[in-house]
Coordinates of C-alpha atoms in Angstrom, one line a residue:
Chain J
X7 CA 11.5 13.0 -1.1
X8 CA 11.1 16.4 -2.2
X9 CA 12.8 18.3 1.1
X10 CA 9.6 19.8 2.0
X11 CA 9.4 18.8 5.2
X12 CA 8.2 21.3 8.0
X13 CA 7.0 24.0 5.3
X14 CA 3.9 25.7 5.8
X15 CA 1.0 26.8 3.7
X16 CA -0.2 30.5 3.9
X17 CA -3.0 31.9 3.0
X18 CA -3.4 34.4 0.2
X19 CA -5.5 36.7 -1.6
X20 CA -6.9 34.2 -3.8
X21 CA -6.4 30.9 -1.7
X22 CA -4.0 28.5 0.1
X23 CA -0.2 29.5 -1.4
X24 CA 1.1 25.9 -2.3
X25 CA 4.6 24.8 -1.4
X26 CA 7.2 25.5 -3.6
X27 CA 9.9 22.7 -3.9
X28 CA 12.3 24.7 -6.0
X29 CA 13.7 28.0 -6.8
X30 CA 12.1 28.5 -10.2
X31 CA 8.8 27.6 -8.7
X32 CA 8.2 25.1 -11.4
X33 CA 6.9 22.4 -8.9
X34 CA 4.2 23.5 -6.4
X35 CA 2.7 20.9 -3.8
X36 CA 0.0 20.5 -1.4
X37 CA -0.5 18.3 1.2
X38 CA -2.5 17.9 4.4
X39 CA 1.0 17.2 6.2
X40 CA 1.7 20.8 5.6
X41 CA -1.7 21.6 7.5
X42 CA -1.1 19.9 10.9
X43 CA 0.7 21.1 13.9
X44 CA 2.5 17.7 14.7
X45 CA 3.2 16.0 11.1
X46 CA 3.5 12.6 12.9
X47 CA 0.3 12.8 14.0
X48 CA -2.3 10.2 12.8
X49 CA -5.1 11.9 10.6
X50 CA -8.1 10.0 11.9
X51 CA -10.7 10.9 9.6
X52 CA -13.6 9.4 8.3
X53 CA -14.7 9.7 4.5
X54 CA -17.0 12.6 4.4
X55 CA -13.9 15.1 6.0
X56 CA -11.3 13.5 3.8
X57 CA -13.7 14.3 0.6
X58 CA -14.3 17.9 1.5
X59 CA -10.7 18.5 2.2
X60 CA -9.7 16.7 -1.5
X61 CA -12.4 19.2 -3.0
X62 CA -11.0 22.3 -1.3
X63 CA -7.3 21.0 -2.4
X64 CA -8.8 21.5 -6.3
X65 CA -10.6 24.5 -5.7
X66 CA -9.5 26.6 -2.8
X67 CA -5.6 26.5 -3.9
X68 CA -4.0 29.5 -5.7
X69 CA -2.6 26.8 -8.3
X70 CA -2.0 29.4 -10.9
X71 CA -1.1 28.3 -14.6
X72 CA -0.3 24.8 -14.3
X73 CA 1.0 22.3 -17.1
X74 CA 0.1 19.4 -15.4
X75 CA -2.0 18.3 -12.0
X76 CA -0.3 15.2 -10.5
X77 CA -2.9 13.7 -7.7
X78 CA -0.8 10.9 -5.6
X79 CA -3.6 8.5 -4.3
X80 CA -3.4 5.4 -1.8
X81 CA -4.3 1.9 -3.5
X82 CA -8.1 1.0 -3.7
X83 CA -11.2 2.4 -4.8
X84 CA -12.4 4.3 -2.2
X85 CA -13.6 7.8 -1.0
X86 CA -10.5 9.3 -1.7
X87 CA -10.4 8.2 -5.3
X88 CA -14.0 8.9 -5.6
X89 CA -13.5 12.3 -4.3
X90 CA -10.8 13.1 -6.8
X91 CA -12.6 12.1 -9.8
X92 CA -15.5 14.1 -8.7
X93 CA -13.5 17.4 -7.9
X94 CA -11.5 16.8 -10.9
X95 CA -14.4 16.5 -13.4
X96 CA -15.3 19.9 -14.4
X97 CA -11.5 20.4 -15.5
X98 CA -11.7 17.3 -17.8
X99 CA -8.5 15.4 -16.5
X100 CA -6.4 13.3 -18.7
X101 CA -6.9 10.4 -16.9
X102 CA -5.1 8.1 -14.7
X103 CA -1.6 6.5 -14.4
X104 CA -1.7 3.1 -13.0
X105 CA 1.0 1.7 -11.1
X106 CA 1.4 -2.0 -10.2
X107 CA 4.1 -4.6 -8.7
X108 CA 4.4 -7.5 -10.7
X109 CA 3.2 -10.2 -8.2
X110 CA 0.0 -11.7 -8.6
X111 CA -1.6 -10.3 -5.6
X112 CA -0.6 -6.6 -6.6
X113 CA -2.2 -7.3 -9.9
X114 CA -5.3 -8.7 -8.5
X115 CA -5.9 -5.2 -6.8
X116 CA -4.8 -3.2 -9.9
X117 CA -7.3 -4.9 -12.3
X118 CA -9.9 -3.5 -9.5
X119 CA -8.4 -0.3 -9.9
X120 CA -9.0 -0.5 -14.1
X121 CA -12.7 -1.6 -13.4
X122 CA -12.9 1.5 -11.3
X123 CA -11.6 4.1 -13.9
X124 CA -14.1 2.4 -16.4
X125 CA -17.0 2.7 -13.8
X126 CA -16.1 6.6 -13.3
X127 CA -15.2 7.1 -16.8
X128 CA -11.9 7.9 -16.2
X129 CA -9.6 7.3 -19.1
X130 CA -6.3 5.2 -18.6
X131 CA -3.1 6.9 -19.9
X132 CA -1.6 3.8 -19.0
X133 CA 0.3 1.2 -16.7
X134 CA 3.4 0.9 -15.0
X135 CA 5.1 -2.0 -13.7
X136 CA 7.4 -0.9 -10.5
X137 CA 9.5 -3.0 -8.5
X138 CA 10.1 -5.3 -11.8
X139 CA 13.2 -7.3 -11.2
X140 CA 16.5 -6.2 -9.1
X141 CA 19.9 -6.1 -10.6
X142 CA 22.7 -7.2 -8.3
X143 CA 25.3 -4.8 -7.6
X144 CA 27.6 -7.2 -6.3
X145 CA 27.5 -9.8 -9.4
X146 CA 25.0 -7.6 -12.2
X147 CA 22.6 -10.9 -12.1
X148 CA 19.0 -9.9 -12.5
X149 CA 16.7 -11.7 -10.1
X150 CA 12.8 -11.1 -10.2
X151 CA 12.1 -10.6 -6.6
X152 CA 8.6 -10.6 -7.0
X153 CA 8.2 -12.4 -9.8
X154 CA 7.9 -10.1 -13.6
X155 CA 5.4 -9.4 -16.1
X156 CA 2.5 -9.2 -14.3
X157 CA 1.8 -5.8 -15.3
X158 CA 2.5 -6.0 -19.2
X159 CA 0.0 -9.0 -18.8
X160 CA -2.7 -6.9 -17.3
X161 CA -2.3 -4.0 -19.4
X162 CA -2.7 -6.4 -22.5
X163 CA -5.4 -8.1 -21.2
X164 CA -7.3 -4.9 -20.0
X165 CA -6.8 -3.2 -23.0
X166 CA -4.3 0.0 -21.6
X167 CA -1.1 0.9 -23.1
X168 CA 1.5 -0.3 -21.1
X169 CA 4.3 2.2 -20.3
X170 CA 7.4 0.1 -19.1
X171 CA 8.5 -1.3 -16.2
X172 CA 11.0 0.1 -13.0
X173 CA 13.3 -1.9 -11.6
X174 CA 14.2 -2.0 -7.9
X175 CA 16.9 0.2 -7.5
X176 CA 18.5 0.9 -4.0
X177 CA 20.6 4.2 -5.7
X178 CA 17.0 5.4 -6.2
X179 CA 15.8 4.6 -3.1
X180 CA 18.7 6.0 -1.3
X181 CA 18.1 9.6 -3.4
X182 CA 14.5 9.5 -2.1
X183 CA 15.6 8.8 1.4
X184 CA 18.1 11.6 1.2
X185 CA 15.9 14.2 -0.9
X186 CA 18.6 13.9 -3.4
X187 CA 18.7 14.8 -7.2
X188 CA 18.5 10.9 -8.5
X189 CA 19.4 12.0 -12.1
X190 CA 22.2 14.1 -11.6
X191 CA 23.8 11.8 -8.6
X192 CA 23.3 8.2 -10.5
X193 CA 23.0 9.3 -14.2
X194 CA 23.9 5.2 -14.9
X195 CA 21.2 3.6 -12.6
X196 CA 19.0 1.0 -14.1
X197 CA 16.1 3.0 -13.0
X198 CA 16.9 6.2 -14.9
X199 CA 16.2 5.2 -18.4
X200 CA 13.1 3.5 -17.6
X201 CA 11.8 6.2 -15.7
X202 CA 12.7 8.8 -18.7
X203 CA 10.9 6.6 -21.3
X204 CA 7.6 6.6 -19.3
X205 CA 7.7 9.9 -19.2
X206 CA 8.4 10.6 -22.5
X207 CA 5.4 8.3 -23.4
X208 CA 2.9 10.0 -21.3
X209 CA 4.0 13.7 -22.2
X210 CA 3.6 12.6 -26.1
X211 CA 0.0 11.1 -24.7
X212 CA -0.7 13.9 -23.1
X213 CA 0.4 17.4 -24.5
X214 CA 0.3 20.2 -22.4
X215 CA -2.5 23.1 -23.5
X216 CA -4.6 20.1 -24.8
X217 CA -6.7 20.0 -21.9
Chain R
X24 CA -2.4 -17.2 -1.8
X25 CA -4.6 -19.6 0.5
X26 CA -6.2 -21.0 -2.7
X27 CA -9.6 -20.0 -1.8
X28 CA -10.4 -18.0 -5.0
X29 CA -13.9 -18.5 -6.3
X30 CA -15.0 -20.4 -2.7
X31 CA -18.2 -19.2 -1.8
X32 CA -19.7 -18.2 1.7
X33 CA -23.1 -19.7 2.5
X34 CA -25.7 -18.8 5.1
X35 CA -26.1 -21.4 8.0
X36 CA -28.2 -21.6 11.2
X37 CA -26.0 -19.3 13.3
X38 CA -24.5 -16.9 10.3
X39 CA -22.3 -16.9 7.5
X40 CA -20.2 -20.0 7.2
X41 CA -16.7 -18.6 6.5
X42 CA -14.5 -20.4 3.7
X43 CA -12.5 -23.4 5.3
X44 CA -8.5 -23.5 4.1
X45 CA -7.7 -27.2 4.6
X46 CA -9.0 -30.1 5.5
X47 CA -8.9 -30.1 9.2
X48 CA -10.3 -26.8 9.1
X49 CA -7.8 -25.2 11.0
X50 CA -8.1 -21.9 9.3
X51 CA -11.0 -20.5 8.3
X52 CA -11.4 -16.9 6.0
X53 CA -13.7 -14.1 5.2
X54 CA -13.5 -11.6 2.9
X55 CA -15.6 -9.6 0.6
X56 CA -14.3 -11.3 -2.3
X57 CA -16.2 -14.4 -1.8
X58 CA -19.6 -12.0 -1.7
X59 CA -19.1 -10.6 -4.9
X60 CA -20.2 -12.3 -8.2
X61 CA -17.2 -11.0 -10.3
X62 CA -14.3 -11.3 -8.0
X63 CA -12.2 -8.5 -10.7
X64 CA -15.2 -6.1 -10.1
X65 CA -14.1 -2.9 -8.2
X66 CA -16.0 -2.5 -4.9
X67 CA -16.7 1.2 -5.0
X68 CA -17.8 1.8 -1.8
X69 CA -17.8 4.8 0.4
X70 CA -17.0 4.6 4.1
X71 CA -20.4 4.0 5.9
X72 CA -21.1 1.0 3.6
X73 CA -17.4 -0.5 4.3
X74 CA -17.7 0.1 8.1
X75 CA -21.4 -1.9 8.1
X76 CA -19.7 -5.1 6.2
X77 CA -16.7 -4.9 8.8
X78 CA -19.6 -5.2 11.5
X79 CA -21.2 -7.7 10.2
X80 CA -17.7 -9.8 9.3
X81 CA -17.2 -10.0 13.5
X82 CA -20.9 -10.4 14.3
X83 CA -22.8 -12.4 11.6
X84 CA -19.9 -14.9 10.9
X85 CA -20.4 -18.6 12.5
X86 CA -16.5 -17.9 13.4
X87 CA -17.2 -20.9 16.2
X88 CA -14.3 -21.3 18.5
X89 CA -11.1 -19.5 17.5
X90 CA -7.6 -19.4 19.0
X91 CA -6.6 -16.4 17.1
X92 CA -8.9 -13.8 14.9
X93 CA -6.0 -11.8 12.3
X94 CA -7.7 -8.9 10.4
X95 CA -5.4 -7.9 8.0
X96 CA -5.8 -4.0 7.1
X97 CA -5.1 -2.0 4.4
X98 CA -2.3 0.8 5.0
X99 CA -3.5 4.1 6.5
X100 CA -5.9 5.4 9.6
X101 CA -9.0 5.6 8.0
X102 CA -12.7 4.6 7.7
X103 CA -11.9 0.6 8.1
X104 CA -9.4 1.0 10.9
X105 CA -11.7 3.1 12.9
X106 CA -14.8 0.1 12.1
X107 CA -12.2 -2.8 13.1
X108 CA -11.4 -1.2 16.3
X109 CA -15.0 -0.4 17.0
X110 CA -16.3 -3.9 16.1
X111 CA -13.6 -5.6 18.2
X112 CA -13.5 -3.7 21.5
X113 CA -16.2 -5.7 23.7
X114 CA -13.8 -8.6 22.8
X115 CA -10.6 -7.2 24.3
X116 CA -8.6 -7.9 21.3
X117 CA -5.0 -8.5 21.8
X118 CA -3.7 -5.5 19.8
X119 CA -2.0 -4.7 16.9
X120 CA 0.8 -6.2 14.8
X121 CA 2.5 -3.1 12.9
X122 CA 4.4 -3.8 9.6
X123 CA 6.6 -1.6 7.9
X124 CA 9.1 -1.6 5.1
X125 CA 12.6 0.0 5.8
X126 CA 12.7 3.2 3.6
X127 CA 11.8 6.6 5.5
X128 CA 8.6 7.4 3.4
X129 CA 7.0 4.1 4.8
X130 CA 8.2 4.5 8.3
X131 CA 6.7 7.6 8.5
X132 CA 3.4 6.3 7.5
X133 CA 3.9 3.7 10.1
X134 CA 4.8 6.2 12.8
X135 CA 1.2 8.0 12.1
X136 CA -0.3 3.8 12.1
X137 CA 1.1 3.7 16.2
X138 CA -0.2 7.1 16.6
X139 CA -3.5 6.2 15.9
X140 CA -3.5 2.9 18.0
X141 CA -2.6 5.1 21.1
X142 CA -5.3 7.3 20.4
X143 CA -7.7 4.6 19.8
X144 CA -6.6 2.4 22.9
X145 CA -5.3 -0.2 21.2
X146 CA -2.3 -2.3 22.4
X147 CA 0.6 -2.5 19.8
X148 CA 2.1 -6.2 20.2
X149 CA 4.8 -5.4 18.4
X150 CA 6.4 -3.8 14.9
X151 CA 8.0 -6.0 12.3
X152 CA 10.1 -5.0 9.3
X153 CA 9.3 -6.7 5.7
X154 CA 11.2 -6.3 2.6
X155 CA 14.4 -6.2 4.7
X156 CA 17.4 -6.5 2.8
X157 CA 17.9 -9.0 -0.3
X158 CA 20.4 -12.0 -0.3
X159 CA 21.1 -12.5 -4.2
X160 CA 20.9 -16.0 -5.1
X161 CA 23.4 -15.7 -7.8
X162 CA 26.3 -14.3 -5.6
X163 CA 24.9 -14.6 -1.8
X164 CA 25.8 -11.0 -1.4
X165 CA 23.2 -9.0 0.6
X166 CA 21.8 -5.7 -0.7
X167 CA 19.5 -3.4 1.2
X168 CA 17.3 -2.6 -1.3
X169 CA 15.1 0.1 0.5
X170 CA 17.6 0.9 3.1
X171 CA 17.5 -0.9 6.4
X172 CA 16.8 -0.3 10.1
X173 CA 14.2 1.7 9.9
X174 CA 11.5 -0.3 11.4
X175 CA 13.8 -1.2 14.6
X176 CA 14.7 2.4 14.9
X177 CA 11.1 3.5 14.9
X178 CA 10.3 0.8 17.5
X179 CA 13.0 1.9 20.0
X180 CA 11.8 5.6 19.3
X181 CA 8.1 4.7 19.8
X182 CA 8.5 2.3 22.7
X183 CA 6.8 -0.8 21.2
X184 CA 9.0 -4.1 21.1
X185 CA 10.7 -4.8 17.6
X186 CA 9.9 -8.6 16.4
X187 CA 12.1 -8.8 13.7
X188 CA 12.8 -8.3 10.1
X189 CA 12.0 -10.7 7.1
X190 CA 14.3 -10.0 3.9
X191 CA 12.6 -10.2 0.4
X192 CA 12.4 -13.7 -0.7
X193 CA 11.4 -14.8 -4.5
X194 CA 10.9 -18.0 -3.0
X195 CA 8.4 -17.1 -0.7
X196 CA 6.9 -14.6 -3.4
X197 CA 6.5 -17.6 -5.7
X198 CA 5.3 -19.7 -3.4
X199 CA 2.4 -17.1 -2.4
X200 CA 2.0 -16.7 -6.2
X201 CA 1.3 -20.4 -6.5
X202 CA -0.5 -20.7 -3.5
X203 CA 1.9 -23.5 -2.4
X204 CA 3.5 -24.4 1.3
X205 CA 6.4 -22.3 1.7
X206 CA 7.7 -24.2 4.9
X207 CA 7.4 -27.6 3.0
X208 CA 8.8 -26.3 -0.4
X209 CA 11.6 -23.9 0.9
X210 CA 12.8 -25.2 4.5
X211 CA 16.2 -23.4 3.8
X212 CA 14.7 -20.1 2.8
X213 CA 16.3 -17.1 4.5
X214 CA 12.7 -15.7 5.1
X215 CA 11.4 -19.0 6.9
X216 CA 13.5 -18.6 10.4
X217 CA 12.8 -15.1 10.3
X218 CA 8.9 -15.6 10.2
X219 CA 9.3 -18.6 12.6
X220 CA 10.8 -16.5 14.9
X221 CA 8.7 -13.7 14.6
X222 CA 5.5 -16.0 15.0
X223 CA 7.0 -17.6 18.1
X224 CA 7.3 -14.1 19.8
X225 CA 3.7 -12.9 19.1
X226 CA 2.6 -16.4 20.7
X227 CA 4.3 -16.3 23.6
X228 CA 3.3 -12.7 24.0
X229 CA -0.6 -13.3 23.6
X230 CA -0.9 -16.8 24.7
X231 CA -4.4 -18.9 23.7
X232 CA -7.3 -18.7 25.8
X233 CA -6.1 -15.4 27.8
X234 CA -8.6 -13.1 26.0

C-alpha cells in the first residue's frame, strides 16, 4: 500500500533505521517483511519469538522524534496483542483504535477485543465500522453488503466513542492495490469524507505532545 | 451462524460430548466458546495454552464416526496452525482448503499460508476466492469491490487447484446473521451455485473413507 516492498532496514549507530515512505521522511515504517530474505516466505514463529521481535521493534528501532506511533495488529487477543501492550506500557500509549465490520460475527470478535483492552488497562480511543455499505457506481443505490450499524450499536453498548463508518469503496481498494495517492486521485470518493472525519476526531482526542 | 450460542459441552464416558447442531446429529461442533462462562469474555491466552486446548479438541472429544472433520483456523501461520497440523498428523489429514479475498494485500498473506503448508508437509486441497465481485441487487451490474482474479492467479502461480470464486452476497450475510437456512431461503442467490460447485469439487477430491 505504501510502495515500500523490497526496501531494506539498515543498522545505524542508534539502532535499526526504519524505512522512510516519502521524501520528507514524514512517515517511517518497520515490518518483519523488511527483515526477510524472501518476502513471500511464511514466518512460522511461535509466540515467544514474535513477542521478542515486537519488543525490539519498540526499543531497538531509531524512531527519532515521533508525533504518533501506530501499531497495526492482527485480529484477536493473543501473544502479539499482549506483547504490544507490554512493550508500550512505559510510554503511556494513547489507546486502542478498534475496527469492526458490520456483521454480527465480526462484532462478536470485536466485543472480545474491547474486553481485552479493559483487562489490560488500555484506553479505547474509539470504534470504527469498516466495509459499511456499498454505493453502486452504476446506479448509486446503497446496499448493506454485510448488514449495517453493528459497530455503532456495539460502541454504545460498550460505552466507547463511535468514530464513524467507512463505506466499501472500489476506488479506495484500487488505490491501495496500486500504491497510489487516494486523496489526490479520488477526491470525490465516498470513503474520503468518512476517513477524514474519523482522523479529525482521533487527532482532537489525542493531541500531539500530550503523551 | 449455526444457532449454537449458549449451548454447553458435557463430559461423557469417552470424552467431551460435542454440541449437535441438528436433530439428526449430522453436524457436531466444538468451540472454546462453549467452555466459557461468559461468551463475550476475551480469551487472553498465550500460545502454549492455546496449543494444549487444540490438542484436547482432537484427542479428548467423543467425535464418534466422522466423515469429515473441518477445522476453521484464523488467518496467519502461528501457534494455532502448527498445533492443528501437529495434532492431526497421526490421522493423515486430507489437506488444507485455503481461502483468500481478491485484493493484493490478502493474496500476499495467503501466498505465505501456502508456503506454510509446503513447509509442514500439508497438502493443499485447493484455493477459493471469497468476496469476489458484488452484483448490485438494484441494477444487477457487477462491481469488483476488492478487485478480482487475485485468487485464481495465485493458484496458478503456486500450482494448486483453484476451486472457484464466491461473490459478495447480502442474502448470504443476512442468513448467517440470523442463523437461517440459506439454501432453503435463497435458492436463487448467486452465491449458491458458487458454493455448491466448490463443495462438489472438494468432495470428489476427498472421498469419504479414503482417509
